[in-house]
Amino acid sequence: MNKILNNILEAVGGTPVIRLNRLPGPEDAEVLVKFEGLNAGGSVKSRTALSLIESAEAEGLIRPGYSILTECTTGNQGIGIAFVSAVKGYHAVIAVPEHYGVERVKLMRAYGARVIITPVGKDQTETILNCRKACEELKARYPDRVFWLQQYRNIANPKIHRQRTAAEILYQTDGKLDAFVHAIGTGGTLGGVSALLKAAIPNIKIYCAEPYEGALEAAGRRGLHRQQGIGDGIPSRFLDRSLIDGFLTVTDEEAYETARKLASQEGILAGVSSGCSVHAALQVARQLGKGKRVLTICADTGERYLEGDLWQYEPEWDLP
Ligand SMILES: Cc1ncc(COP(=O)(O)O)c(C=O)c1O
């Protein structure tokens, strides 16, 4: 363990890999989760935000105290950018579609960012386009100062997952892994991690999970759904389809139920997209069977969903 860190950004990464003991069946493969809810900043997006900002710094495109960093995001990326900007001294202006959680907006503001709420469209794609328009308008107003981080197209997004997230997974599992499963938003995590894992573990299988209604990669669907952060209706630029061995779709009900079981039976309080990823990982574990090992990533902390409906349920058990 490090002694004194120079700032909290040095605590980003190094998240634990945890075995699930109660959700997989006795004949299923072992299921491991890398829990990004324990990341500094509360999600996997702390890694991406740091990478997007530090690559722009390295190219001399931004400077603290002057540059305005902007992004269109459903939440976690915005919190990540606000978090990194707070430490480095940037102005952060985040555009967020209005139906996304109030906690996220509060967290961005807590880290000192300005937030623009944008209208929901008829589907996921139009919702994101409305959000992007807010960034375009800001850029038109302050052309010299605004830097749009562009997580959907900036190669610094998958790069950090290939260089760090995947390297951590290889180290933590000693490279003993039969499958990697992950839900897809920008595809930065899945694209970056699978690039290194495929190169390092020749027989590994890679699976992409999506919300059923928003299964763009698997079925061309762009519908609205309740799994924040994934199934955005924008094709991923970071997904090398030749590395993907299969696609799985997960309904909102399945994602919610799995996130609840993850908390109540494994003690891992993670968000809805983690419910999607873990549900898909459990399906793969059933197919692969005992003796094999599957890993997925839980992208954020479930405390980010306290004001929504994820945790509005009564656990069903009685004292004997
Ligand atoms: C909660 C959550 N899960 C998963 C993802 C997907 O990550 P990626 O954009 O790397 O595909 C995101 C992205 O914002 C997210 O917020």
Coordinates of C-alpha atoms and ligand atoms in Angstrom, one line a residue:
M1 CA 0.0 0.0 0.0
N2 CA 1.2 3.5 -0.8
K3 CA 1.9 5.8 2.2
I4 CA 0.9 9.4 1.4
L5 CA -0.6 10.1 -2.1
N6 CA 0.1 13.5 -3.6
N7 CA -3.6 13.8 -4.6
I8 CA -6.6 11.6 -4.9
L9 CA -6.0 11.0 -8.6
E10 CA -3.1 8.7 -7.6
A11 CA -5.7 6.5 -6.0
V12 CA -7.5 5.9 -9.3
G13 CA -7.4 2.2 -10.5
G14 CA -6.2 -0.8 -8.6
T15 CA -9.8 -2.0 -7.9
P16 CA -10.4 -5.5 -6.3
V17 CA -11.4 -8.6 -8.2
I18 CA -14.0 -10.5 -6.1
R19 CA -15.4 -14.1 -6.4
L20 CA -19.1 -14.5 -6.4
N21 CA -20.1 -17.2 -3.9
R22 CA -23.8 -17.4 -3.9
L23 CA -25.1 -16.3 -7.3
P24 CA -23.5 -19.0 -9.6
G25 CA -24.9 -22.5 -9.4
P26 CA -22.8 -25.5 -8.2
E27 CA -22.2 -26.8 -11.7
D28 CA -21.4 -23.3 -13.1
A29 CA -18.0 -21.7 -13.9
E30 CA -16.5 -19.5 -11.3
V31 CA -17.6 -15.9 -11.6
L32 CA -15.3 -13.0 -10.7
V33 CA -16.2 -9.3 -10.7
K34 CA -13.8 -6.4 -10.8
F35 CA -15.6 -3.8 -8.6
E36 CA -15.2 -0.3 -9.9
G37 CA -17.6 1.0 -7.3
L38 CA -14.5 1.0 -5.1
N39 CA -12.6 3.2 -7.5
A40 CA -11.7 6.7 -6.4
G41 CA -14.5 8.8 -7.8
G42 CA -16.9 5.9 -7.6
S43 CA -16.9 4.4 -11.1
V44 CA -14.8 3.0 -13.9
K45 CA -15.1 6.4 -15.6
S46 CA -12.5 7.9 -13.2
R47 CA -10.0 6.0 -15.3
T48 CA -11.4 7.3 -18.6
A49 CA -11.7 10.9 -17.4
L50 CA -8.1 10.9 -16.3
S51 CA -7.0 9.4 -19.6
L52 CA -9.0 11.8 -21.7
I53 CA -7.8 14.9 -19.8
E54 CA -4.1 13.8 -19.5
S55 CA -3.9 13.0 -23.2
A56 CA -5.2 16.5 -24.0
E57 CA -2.7 17.9 -21.6
A58 CA 0.1 15.9 -23.2
E59 CA -0.9 17.3 -26.6
G60 CA -0.9 20.9 -25.2
L61 CA -4.6 21.3 -26.0
I62 CA -5.8 22.4 -22.5
R63 CA -4.5 24.3 -19.5
P64 CA -5.7 24.5 -15.9
G65 CA -7.4 27.7 -14.9
Y66 CA -8.3 28.6 -18.5
S67 CA -9.8 25.6 -20.3
I68 CA -13.4 24.6 -20.1
L69 CA -13.8 20.8 -20.3
T70 CA -17.2 19.7 -21.6
E71 CA -18.9 16.3 -22.4
C72 CA -22.3 14.9 -23.1
T73 CA -22.9 12.0 -20.7
T74 CA -25.5 9.9 -19.0
G75 CA -23.7 10.5 -15.7
N76 CA -20.6 8.6 -14.7
Q77 CA -18.3 10.1 -17.3
G78 CA -19.5 13.5 -16.2
I79 CA -18.8 12.8 -12.5
G80 CA -15.3 11.4 -13.6
I81 CA -14.6 14.6 -15.5
A82 CA -15.8 16.8 -12.6
F83 CA -13.7 14.8 -10.2
V84 CA -10.5 15.1 -12.2
S85 CA -11.2 18.8 -13.0
A86 CA -11.5 19.5 -9.3
V87 CA -8.0 18.3 -8.6
K88 CA -6.4 19.7 -11.7
G89 CA -8.1 23.1 -11.7
Y90 CA -10.2 22.9 -14.9
H91 CA -13.7 24.4 -15.4
A92 CA -16.1 21.5 -16.2
V93 CA -19.4 21.9 -17.9
I94 CA -21.4 18.7 -18.3
A95 CA -24.5 18.1 -20.4
V96 CA -26.9 15.5 -19.1
P97 CA -30.2 14.1 -20.5
E98 CA -33.0 15.1 -18.1
H99 CA -34.2 11.5 -17.2
Y100 CA -30.9 10.5 -15.7
G101 CA -30.5 10.2 -12.0
V102 CA -30.6 13.3 -9.8
E103 CA -27.7 11.9 -7.7
R104 CA -25.4 12.1 -10.7
V105 CA -26.2 15.8 -11.2
K106 CA -25.7 16.5 -7.5
L107 CA -22.3 14.7 -7.5
M108 CA -21.1 16.6 -10.6
R109 CA -22.0 19.8 -8.8
A110 CA -20.4 18.6 -5.6
Y111 CA -17.1 18.3 -7.5
G112 CA -17.6 21.9 -8.7
A113 CA -18.9 21.3 -12.3
R114 CA -21.7 23.3 -14.0
V115 CA -24.5 21.0 -15.4
I116 CA -26.7 21.6 -18.4
I117 CA -29.9 19.5 -18.4
T118 CA -31.0 18.5 -21.9
P119 CA -34.4 17.2 -23.2
V120 CA -35.2 13.5 -23.7
G121 CA -35.9 12.6 -27.4
K122 CA -38.2 10.0 -28.9
D123 CA -35.4 7.3 -28.6
Q124 CA -32.0 6.9 -27.1
T125 CA -30.2 8.3 -30.2
E126 CA -32.2 11.5 -30.3
T127 CA -31.7 11.9 -26.5
I128 CA -27.9 11.8 -26.9
L129 CA -28.1 14.1 -30.0
N130 CA -29.9 16.7 -27.9
C131 CA -27.2 16.4 -25.3
R132 CA -24.4 16.8 -27.8
K133 CA -26.1 19.9 -29.1
A134 CA -25.5 21.6 -25.7
C135 CA -21.7 20.9 -26.0
E136 CA -21.7 22.2 -29.6
E137 CA -23.4 25.5 -28.4
L138 CA -20.9 25.9 -25.6
K139 CA -18.0 25.3 -28.0
A140 CA -19.5 27.9 -30.4
R141 CA -19.7 30.5 -27.6
Y142 CA -16.1 30.0 -26.3
P143 CA -14.3 28.4 -29.2
D144 CA -10.8 28.9 -27.8
R145 CA -11.5 27.8 -24.2
V146 CA -13.8 24.9 -24.7
F147 CA -12.3 21.4 -25.1
W148 CA -14.9 18.7 -25.8
L149 CA -13.5 15.4 -24.5
Q150 CA -15.5 13.2 -26.9
Q151 CA -15.5 9.9 -25.0
Y152 CA -17.3 8.2 -27.9
R153 CA -14.5 8.9 -30.4
N154 CA -11.4 9.8 -28.3
I155 CA -8.9 6.9 -28.5
A156 CA -7.6 7.8 -25.0
N157 CA -10.8 6.1 -23.7
P158 CA -10.1 2.5 -24.8
K159 CA -6.3 3.0 -24.4
I160 CA -6.5 3.4 -20.6
H161 CA -8.5 0.2 -20.4
R162 CA -6.0 -1.7 -22.5
Q163 CA -3.0 -0.4 -20.7
R164 CA -4.3 -0.4 -17.1
T165 CA -7.7 -2.1 -16.5
A166 CA -6.8 -5.2 -18.6
A167 CA -3.3 -5.3 -17.1
E168 CA -4.8 -5.3 -13.6
I169 CA -7.1 -8.2 -14.6
L170 CA -4.2 -10.2 -16.0
Y171 CA -2.2 -9.7 -12.9
Q172 CA -5.1 -10.3 -10.5
T173 CA -6.2 -13.6 -12.2
D174 CA -2.6 -14.7 -13.1
G175 CA -4.0 -14.8 -16.7
K176 CA -6.3 -17.8 -15.8
L177 CA -9.5 -16.7 -17.4
D178 CA -11.8 -18.5 -19.9
A179 CA -14.2 -15.6 -20.6
F180 CA -14.6 -11.9 -20.2
V181 CA -18.1 -10.4 -20.4
H182 CA -19.1 -6.8 -20.2
A183 CA -21.9 -4.4 -21.0
I184 CA -21.3 -1.7 -23.6
G185 CA -21.8 2.0 -23.5
T186 CA -19.0 3.8 -25.6
G187 CA -17.4 0.4 -25.8
G188 CA -14.1 1.8 -24.3
T189 CA -14.0 -0.7 -21.5
L190 CA -15.0 -3.7 -23.5
G191 CA -12.9 -2.7 -26.6
G192 CA -9.8 -1.8 -24.6
V193 CA -9.9 -4.7 -22.1
S194 CA -10.6 -7.4 -24.8
A195 CA -7.8 -6.2 -27.0
L196 CA -5.2 -7.0 -24.4
L197 CA -6.9 -10.1 -23.0
K198 CA -7.3 -11.7 -26.5
A199 CA -3.6 -11.1 -27.1
A200 CA -2.5 -12.4 -23.8
I201 CA -4.9 -15.4 -23.4
P202 CA -5.3 -17.1 -26.8
N203 CA -8.4 -19.2 -26.0
I204 CA -10.3 -16.6 -24.1
K205 CA -13.9 -15.9 -25.1
I206 CA -15.2 -12.3 -25.1
Y207 CA -18.9 -11.5 -24.8
C208 CA -20.7 -8.2 -25.2
A209 CA -23.8 -7.6 -23.1
E210 CA -26.6 -5.0 -24.0
P211 CA -30.0 -4.0 -22.6
Y212 CA -32.6 -5.9 -24.6
E213 CA -34.5 -2.8 -25.8
G214 CA -31.2 -1.0 -26.7
A215 CA -29.4 -3.9 -28.2
L216 CA -27.8 -2.0 -31.1
E217 CA -24.7 -4.1 -31.6
A218 CA -26.6 -7.4 -31.4
A219 CA -29.9 -6.6 -33.1
G220 CA -29.9 -3.0 -34.3
R221 CA -32.4 -1.8 -31.6
R222 CA -32.3 1.7 -30.2
G223 CA -35.2 1.7 -27.8
L224 CA -35.5 3.4 -24.4
H225 CA -34.6 1.3 -21.4
R226 CA -33.7 1.7 -17.7
Q227 CA -30.0 0.5 -17.7
Q228 CA -28.1 3.8 -17.3
G229 CA -24.7 4.1 -18.9
I230 CA -25.1 1.4 -21.5
G231 CA -27.1 0.8 -24.7
D232 CA -26.8 4.5 -25.7
G233 CA -28.0 4.0 -29.3
I234 CA -24.7 5.1 -30.7
P235 CA -22.6 2.5 -32.5
S236 CA -19.3 1.9 -30.7
R237 CA -16.1 2.9 -32.5
F238 CA -14.0 1.0 -30.1
L239 CA -15.4 -2.5 -30.5
D240 CA -13.4 -4.8 -32.8
R241 CA -16.2 -7.2 -33.7
S242 CA -13.6 -9.8 -34.8
L243 CA -12.7 -10.1 -31.1
I244 CA -16.2 -10.7 -29.9
D245 CA -17.3 -14.3 -29.6
G246 CA -21.0 -13.6 -28.7
F247 CA -23.6 -11.1 -27.8
L248 CA -26.1 -11.3 -24.9
T249 CA -29.2 -9.2 -24.2
V250 CA -30.5 -8.5 -20.8
T251 CA -34.0 -7.1 -19.9
D252 CA -34.4 -4.3 -17.4
E253 CA -36.1 -6.7 -15.0
E254 CA -33.1 -9.1 -15.2
A255 CA -30.6 -6.3 -14.7
Y256 CA -32.5 -4.9 -11.7
E257 CA -33.0 -8.3 -10.1
T258 CA -29.3 -9.2 -10.5
A259 CA -28.1 -5.9 -9.1
R260 CA -30.4 -6.5 -6.1
K261 CA -29.1 -10.1 -5.6
L262 CA -25.5 -8.8 -6.0
A263 CA -26.1 -6.5 -3.0
S264 CA -28.3 -8.7 -0.8
Q265 CA -26.5 -12.1 -1.4
E266 CA -22.9 -11.0 -2.2
G267 CA -22.6 -7.7 -0.4
I268 CA -21.6 -5.9 -3.6
L269 CA -23.6 -2.7 -3.9
A270 CA -23.3 -1.8 -7.6
G271 CA -25.5 -0.1 -10.3
V272 CA -28.0 -1.3 -12.9
S273 CA -25.4 -1.8 -15.6
S274 CA -23.5 -4.1 -13.2
G275 CA -26.8 -6.1 -12.9
C276 CA -26.7 -6.4 -16.7
S277 CA -23.0 -7.5 -16.9
V278 CA -23.3 -9.9 -14.0
H279 CA -26.5 -11.5 -15.4
A280 CA -24.8 -12.0 -18.7
A281 CA -21.7 -13.4 -16.9
L282 CA -23.8 -15.9 -15.0
Q283 CA -25.3 -17.1 -18.3
V284 CA -21.9 -17.6 -19.7
A285 CA -20.8 -19.4 -16.5
R286 CA -23.7 -21.8 -16.9
Q287 CA -22.7 -22.5 -20.5
L288 CA -19.0 -23.0 -19.7
G289 CA -19.6 -25.1 -16.6
K290 CA -17.6 -26.1 -13.5
G291 CA -13.8 -25.7 -13.7
K292 CA -13.9 -22.6 -15.9
R293 CA -13.6 -19.0 -14.9
V294 CA -15.5 -15.9 -16.1
L295 CA -14.8 -12.3 -15.2
T296 CA -16.9 -9.1 -15.6
I297 CA -16.7 -5.5 -14.4
C298 CA -19.1 -3.8 -12.1
A299 CA -18.9 -0.3 -13.4
D300 CA -20.0 1.8 -10.5
T301 CA -21.3 2.0 -6.9
G302 CA -25.0 1.4 -6.2
E303 CA -25.0 4.4 -3.9
R304 CA -25.4 6.4 -7.1
Y305 CA -29.0 5.0 -7.5
L306 CA -30.5 5.7 -4.1
E307 CA -33.1 8.2 -5.4
G308 CA -34.2 6.0 -8.3
D309 CA -36.3 2.8 -8.1
L310 CA -33.4 0.3 -8.0
W311 CA -33.4 -0.1 -4.3
Q312 CA -37.1 0.4 -3.8
Y313 CA -38.0 -3.2 -2.9
E314 CA -38.5 -5.3 0.2
P315 CA -36.2 -8.3 0.6
E316 CA -38.4 -11.4 0.7
W317 CA -37.5 -13.5 3.6
D318 CA -39.1 -14.5 6.9
L319 CA -37.5 -15.6 10.2
P320 CA -37.9 -19.4 10.6
Ligands
LIG1 C1 -22.8 2.6 -15.1 C2 -22.0 2.4 -16.4 N1 -21.8 1.1 -16.8 C3 -21.2 0.9 -17.9 C4 -20.7 1.9 -18.7 C5 -20.1 1.5 -20.1 O1 -18.7 1.8 -20.2 P1 -18.1 2.1 -21.6 O2 -18.5 3.5 -22.0 O3 -16.7 1.9 -21.4 O4 -18.7 1.1 -22.6 C6 -20.9 3.2 -18.4 C7 -20.5 4.3 -19.2 O5 -20.8 5.4 -18.9 C8 -21.6 3.5 -17.2 O6 -21.8 4.7 -16.7

